[in-house]
mmCIF file of C-alpha atoms in Angstrom:
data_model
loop_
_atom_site.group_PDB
_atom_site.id
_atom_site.type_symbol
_atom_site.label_atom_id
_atom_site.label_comp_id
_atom_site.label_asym_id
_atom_site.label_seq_id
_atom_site.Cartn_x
_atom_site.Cartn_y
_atom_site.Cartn_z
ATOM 1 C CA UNK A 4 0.000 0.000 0.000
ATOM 2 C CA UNK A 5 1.196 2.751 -1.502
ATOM 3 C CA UNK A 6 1.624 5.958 1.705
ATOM 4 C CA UNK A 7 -0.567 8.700 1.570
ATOM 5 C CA UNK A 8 0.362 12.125 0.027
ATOM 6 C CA UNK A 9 2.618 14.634 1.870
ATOM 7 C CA UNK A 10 0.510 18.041 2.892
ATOM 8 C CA UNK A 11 0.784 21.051 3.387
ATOM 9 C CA UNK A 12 0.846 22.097 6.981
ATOM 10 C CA UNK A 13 -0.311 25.727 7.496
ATOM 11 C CA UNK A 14 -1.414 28.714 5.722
ATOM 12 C CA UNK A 15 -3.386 29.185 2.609
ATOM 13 C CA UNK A 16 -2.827 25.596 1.554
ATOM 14 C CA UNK A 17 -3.499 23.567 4.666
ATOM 15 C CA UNK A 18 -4.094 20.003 3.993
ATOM 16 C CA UNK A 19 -3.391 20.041 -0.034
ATOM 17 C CA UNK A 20 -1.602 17.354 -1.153
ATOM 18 C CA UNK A 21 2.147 17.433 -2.475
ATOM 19 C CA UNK A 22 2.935 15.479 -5.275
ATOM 20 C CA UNK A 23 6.066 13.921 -4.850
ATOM 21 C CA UNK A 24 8.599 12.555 -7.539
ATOM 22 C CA UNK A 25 8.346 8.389 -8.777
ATOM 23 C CA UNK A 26 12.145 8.381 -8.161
ATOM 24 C CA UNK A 27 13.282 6.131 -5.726
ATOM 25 C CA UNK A 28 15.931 8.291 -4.463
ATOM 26 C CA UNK A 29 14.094 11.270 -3.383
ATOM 27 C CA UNK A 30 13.043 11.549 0.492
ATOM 28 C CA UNK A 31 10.280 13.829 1.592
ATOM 29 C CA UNK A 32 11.062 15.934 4.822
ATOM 30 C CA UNK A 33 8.216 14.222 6.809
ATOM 31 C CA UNK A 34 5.261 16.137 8.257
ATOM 32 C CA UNK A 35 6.728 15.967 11.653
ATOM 33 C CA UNK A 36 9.977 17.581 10.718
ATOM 34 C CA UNK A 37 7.937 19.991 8.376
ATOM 35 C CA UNK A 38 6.179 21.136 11.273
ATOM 36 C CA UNK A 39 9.451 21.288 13.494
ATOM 37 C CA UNK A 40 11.196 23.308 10.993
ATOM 38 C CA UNK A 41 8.833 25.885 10.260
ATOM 39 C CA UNK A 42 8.196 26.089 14.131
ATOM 40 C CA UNK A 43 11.592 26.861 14.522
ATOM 41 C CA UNK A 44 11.683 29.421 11.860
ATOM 42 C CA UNK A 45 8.800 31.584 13.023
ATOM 43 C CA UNK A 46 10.137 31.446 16.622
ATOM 44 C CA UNK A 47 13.473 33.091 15.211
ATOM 45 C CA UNK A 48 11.343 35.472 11.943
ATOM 46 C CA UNK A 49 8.506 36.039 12.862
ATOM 47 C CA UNK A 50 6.558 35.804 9.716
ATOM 48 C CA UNK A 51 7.272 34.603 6.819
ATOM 49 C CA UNK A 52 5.827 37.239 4.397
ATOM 50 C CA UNK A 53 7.570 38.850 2.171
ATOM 51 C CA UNK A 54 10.695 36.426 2.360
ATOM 52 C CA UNK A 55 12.184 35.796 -1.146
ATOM 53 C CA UNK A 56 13.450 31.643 -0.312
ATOM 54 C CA UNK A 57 15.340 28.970 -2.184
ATOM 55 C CA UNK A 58 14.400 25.128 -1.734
ATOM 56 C CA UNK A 59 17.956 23.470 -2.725
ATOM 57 C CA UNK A 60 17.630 19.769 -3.397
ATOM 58 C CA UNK A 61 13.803 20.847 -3.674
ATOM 59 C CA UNK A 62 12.764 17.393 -4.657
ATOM 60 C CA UNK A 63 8.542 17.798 -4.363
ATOM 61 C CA UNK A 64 9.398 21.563 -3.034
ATOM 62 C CA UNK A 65 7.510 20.810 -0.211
ATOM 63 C CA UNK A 66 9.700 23.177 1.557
ATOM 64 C CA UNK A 67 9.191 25.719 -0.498
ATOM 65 C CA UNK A 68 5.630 25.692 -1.428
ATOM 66 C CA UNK A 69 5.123 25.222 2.627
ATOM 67 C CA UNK A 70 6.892 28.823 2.871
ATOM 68 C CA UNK A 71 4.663 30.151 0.241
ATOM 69 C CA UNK A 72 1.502 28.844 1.593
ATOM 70 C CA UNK A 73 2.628 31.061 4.655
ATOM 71 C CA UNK A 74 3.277 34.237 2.954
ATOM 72 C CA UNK A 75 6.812 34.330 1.511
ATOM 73 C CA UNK A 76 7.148 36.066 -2.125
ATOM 74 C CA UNK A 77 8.903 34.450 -4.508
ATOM 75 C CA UNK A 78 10.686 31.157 -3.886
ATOM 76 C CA UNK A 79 14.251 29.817 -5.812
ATOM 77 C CA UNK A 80 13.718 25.682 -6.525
ATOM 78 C CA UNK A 81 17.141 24.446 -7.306
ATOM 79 C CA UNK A 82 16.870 20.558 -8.376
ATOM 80 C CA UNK A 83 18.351 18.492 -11.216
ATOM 81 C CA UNK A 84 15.908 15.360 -11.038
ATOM 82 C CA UNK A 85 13.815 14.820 -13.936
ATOM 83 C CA UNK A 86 10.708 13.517 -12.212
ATOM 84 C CA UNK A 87 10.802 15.753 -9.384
ATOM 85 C CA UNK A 88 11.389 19.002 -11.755
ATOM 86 C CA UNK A 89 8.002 17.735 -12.649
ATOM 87 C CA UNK A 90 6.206 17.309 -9.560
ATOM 88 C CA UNK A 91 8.099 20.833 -8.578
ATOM 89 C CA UNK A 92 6.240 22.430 -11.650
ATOM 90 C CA UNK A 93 2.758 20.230 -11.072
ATOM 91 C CA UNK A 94 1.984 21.650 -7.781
ATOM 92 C CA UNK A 95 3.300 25.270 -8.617
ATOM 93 C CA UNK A 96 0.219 24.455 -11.414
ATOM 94 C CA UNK A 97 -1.817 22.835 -8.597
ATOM 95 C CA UNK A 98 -1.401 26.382 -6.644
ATOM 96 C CA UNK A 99 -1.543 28.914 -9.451
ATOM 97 C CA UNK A 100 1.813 30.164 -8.166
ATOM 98 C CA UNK A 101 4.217 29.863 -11.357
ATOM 99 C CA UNK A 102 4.614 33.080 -11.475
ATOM 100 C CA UNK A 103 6.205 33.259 -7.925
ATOM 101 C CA UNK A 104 8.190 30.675 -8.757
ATOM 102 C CA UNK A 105 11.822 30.037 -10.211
ATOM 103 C CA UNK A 106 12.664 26.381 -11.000
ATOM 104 C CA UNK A 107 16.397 26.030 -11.944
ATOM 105 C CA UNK A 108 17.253 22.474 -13.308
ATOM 106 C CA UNK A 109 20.716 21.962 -12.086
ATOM 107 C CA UNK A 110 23.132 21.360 -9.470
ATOM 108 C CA UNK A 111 24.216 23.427 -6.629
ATOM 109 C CA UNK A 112 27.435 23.681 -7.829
ATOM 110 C CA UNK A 113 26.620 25.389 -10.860
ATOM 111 C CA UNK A 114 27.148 29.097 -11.513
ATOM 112 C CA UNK A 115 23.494 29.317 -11.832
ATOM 113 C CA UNK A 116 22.962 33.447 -10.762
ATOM 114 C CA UNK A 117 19.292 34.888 -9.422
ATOM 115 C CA UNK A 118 18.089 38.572 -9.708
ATOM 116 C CA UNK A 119 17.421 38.723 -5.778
ATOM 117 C CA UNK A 120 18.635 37.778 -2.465
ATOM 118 C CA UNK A 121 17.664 35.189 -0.742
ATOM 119 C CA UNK A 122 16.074 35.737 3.326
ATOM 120 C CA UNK A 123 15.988 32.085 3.644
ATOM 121 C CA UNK A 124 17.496 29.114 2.523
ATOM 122 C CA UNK A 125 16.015 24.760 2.732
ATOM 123 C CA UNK A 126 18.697 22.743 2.190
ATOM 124 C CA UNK A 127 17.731 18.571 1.918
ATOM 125 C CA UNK A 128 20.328 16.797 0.126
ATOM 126 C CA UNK A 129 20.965 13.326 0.705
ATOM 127 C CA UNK A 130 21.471 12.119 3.969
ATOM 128 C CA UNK A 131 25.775 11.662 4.997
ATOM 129 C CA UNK A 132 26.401 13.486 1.558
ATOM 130 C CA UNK A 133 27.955 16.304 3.600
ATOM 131 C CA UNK A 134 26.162 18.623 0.172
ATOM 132 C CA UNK A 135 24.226 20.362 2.074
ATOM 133 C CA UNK A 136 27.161 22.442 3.876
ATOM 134 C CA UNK A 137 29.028 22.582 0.465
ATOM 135 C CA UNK A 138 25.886 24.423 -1.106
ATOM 136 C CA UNK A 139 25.086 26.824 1.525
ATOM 137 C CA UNK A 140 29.026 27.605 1.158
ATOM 138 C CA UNK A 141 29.160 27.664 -2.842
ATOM 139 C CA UNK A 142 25.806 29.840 -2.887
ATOM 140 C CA UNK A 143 27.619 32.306 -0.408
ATOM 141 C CA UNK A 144 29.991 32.645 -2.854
ATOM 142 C CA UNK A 145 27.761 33.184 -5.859
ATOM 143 C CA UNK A 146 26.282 36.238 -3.473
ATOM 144 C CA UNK A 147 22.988 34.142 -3.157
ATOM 145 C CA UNK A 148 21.872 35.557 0.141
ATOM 146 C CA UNK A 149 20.915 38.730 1.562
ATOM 147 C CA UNK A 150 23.001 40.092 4.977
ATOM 148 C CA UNK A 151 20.082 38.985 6.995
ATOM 149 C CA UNK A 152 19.767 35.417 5.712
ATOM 150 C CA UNK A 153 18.602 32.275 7.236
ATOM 151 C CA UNK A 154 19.684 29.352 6.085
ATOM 152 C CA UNK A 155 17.719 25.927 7.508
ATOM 153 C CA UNK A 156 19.962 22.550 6.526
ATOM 154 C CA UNK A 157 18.137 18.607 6.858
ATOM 155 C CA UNK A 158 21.114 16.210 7.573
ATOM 156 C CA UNK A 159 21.560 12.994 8.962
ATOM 157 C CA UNK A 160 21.195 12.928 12.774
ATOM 158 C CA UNK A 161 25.331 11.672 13.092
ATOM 159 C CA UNK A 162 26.146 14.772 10.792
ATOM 160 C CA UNK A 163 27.927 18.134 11.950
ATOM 161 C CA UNK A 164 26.620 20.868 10.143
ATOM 162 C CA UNK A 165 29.738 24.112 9.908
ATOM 163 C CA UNK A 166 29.974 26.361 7.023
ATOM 164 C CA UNK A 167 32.477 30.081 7.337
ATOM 165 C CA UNK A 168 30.427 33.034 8.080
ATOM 166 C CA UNK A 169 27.541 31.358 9.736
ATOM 167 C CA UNK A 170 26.477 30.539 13.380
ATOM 168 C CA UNK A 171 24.527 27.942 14.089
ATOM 169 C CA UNK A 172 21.246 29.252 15.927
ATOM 170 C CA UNK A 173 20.011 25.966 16.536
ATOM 171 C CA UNK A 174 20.203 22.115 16.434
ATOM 172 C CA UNK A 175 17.092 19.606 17.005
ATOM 173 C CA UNK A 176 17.180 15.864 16.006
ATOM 174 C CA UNK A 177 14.241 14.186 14.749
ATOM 175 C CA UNK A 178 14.892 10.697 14.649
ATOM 176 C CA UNK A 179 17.152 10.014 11.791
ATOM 177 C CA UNK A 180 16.892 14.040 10.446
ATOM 178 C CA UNK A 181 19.081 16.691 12.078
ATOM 179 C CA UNK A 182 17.795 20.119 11.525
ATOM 180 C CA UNK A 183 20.502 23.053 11.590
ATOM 181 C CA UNK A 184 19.058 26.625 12.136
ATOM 182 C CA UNK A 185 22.529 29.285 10.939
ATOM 183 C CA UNK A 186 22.204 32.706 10.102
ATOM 184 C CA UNK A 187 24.636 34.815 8.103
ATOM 185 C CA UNK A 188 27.547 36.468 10.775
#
């Protein structure tokens, strides 16, 4: 039996499904960590109107498209998966946000350039990868983020999360998921 559907969690899209890539080697941030995260975040923001984000290693975008259903702008998808560039563009359909949206179809490590800073930053790559502190690092350096920034990194629980001119605001496990709170020094 096949699981049911990722959701949204708050906001304008409470309860709508995510589609989700048919690739075997994506892994959905689970509801529970969803819910975490974004606690986390609004404890430390606020609000998240406004924000211009970027979902790296988007997969579905449920990251993303959970930010947007809570009021943030525009959001960055940065993903290089066939099938889950599709899902990525099916809900921004499912939403009638493609016009908010950016997908870019490559890899972090491109020079891939955006016309805005980012407030905050998802990073899910795969688990014991160590990617996700070699993107947040390699967007620095392609002047991805505003002064402000956020950036909010899944890993797995045994990883250590350190990347040059951030400070970690905040570590919480979640049984295998770490999730890493830094903000730009």
């Amino acid at each position: 039996m096949k699981p049911p559907a990722p959701r949204i969690i708050a906001g304008k899209w409470k309860g709508q499904p995510i589609e989700t890539p048919r690739t075997a080697g994506t892994r959905p941030t689970s509801a529970r960590t969803r819910e975490a995260l974004f606690s986390m975040l609004a404890s430390r923001l606020g609000s998240f109107e406004d924000l211009t984000v970027a979902d790296i290693f988007a997969g579905s975008g449920a990251l993303g498209f959970e930010a947007l259903s809570r009021g943030a702008r525009t959001c960055f998808f940065v993903e290089n998966n066939a099938d889950a560039l599709a899902a990525i563009r099916n809900n921004a359909r499912s939403w009638d946000v493609s016009a908010q949206i950016t997908v870019l179809n490559r890899s972090f490590d491109s020079e891939a350039q955006i016309p805005e800073t980012v407030d905050l930053a998802f990073f899910d790559p795969p688990y014991s990868s160590g990617d996700g502190p070699r993107a947040l690092a390699r967007l620095d350096e392609l002047s991805w983020f505003a002064p402000h920034a956020w950036a909010a990194l899944e890993t797995a629980a045994q990883e250590e999360v350190s990347v040059s001119g951030w400070t970690a605001d905040a570590t919480r496990n979640h049984g295998k998921a770490k999730l890493t709170l830094l903000r730009r020094n």
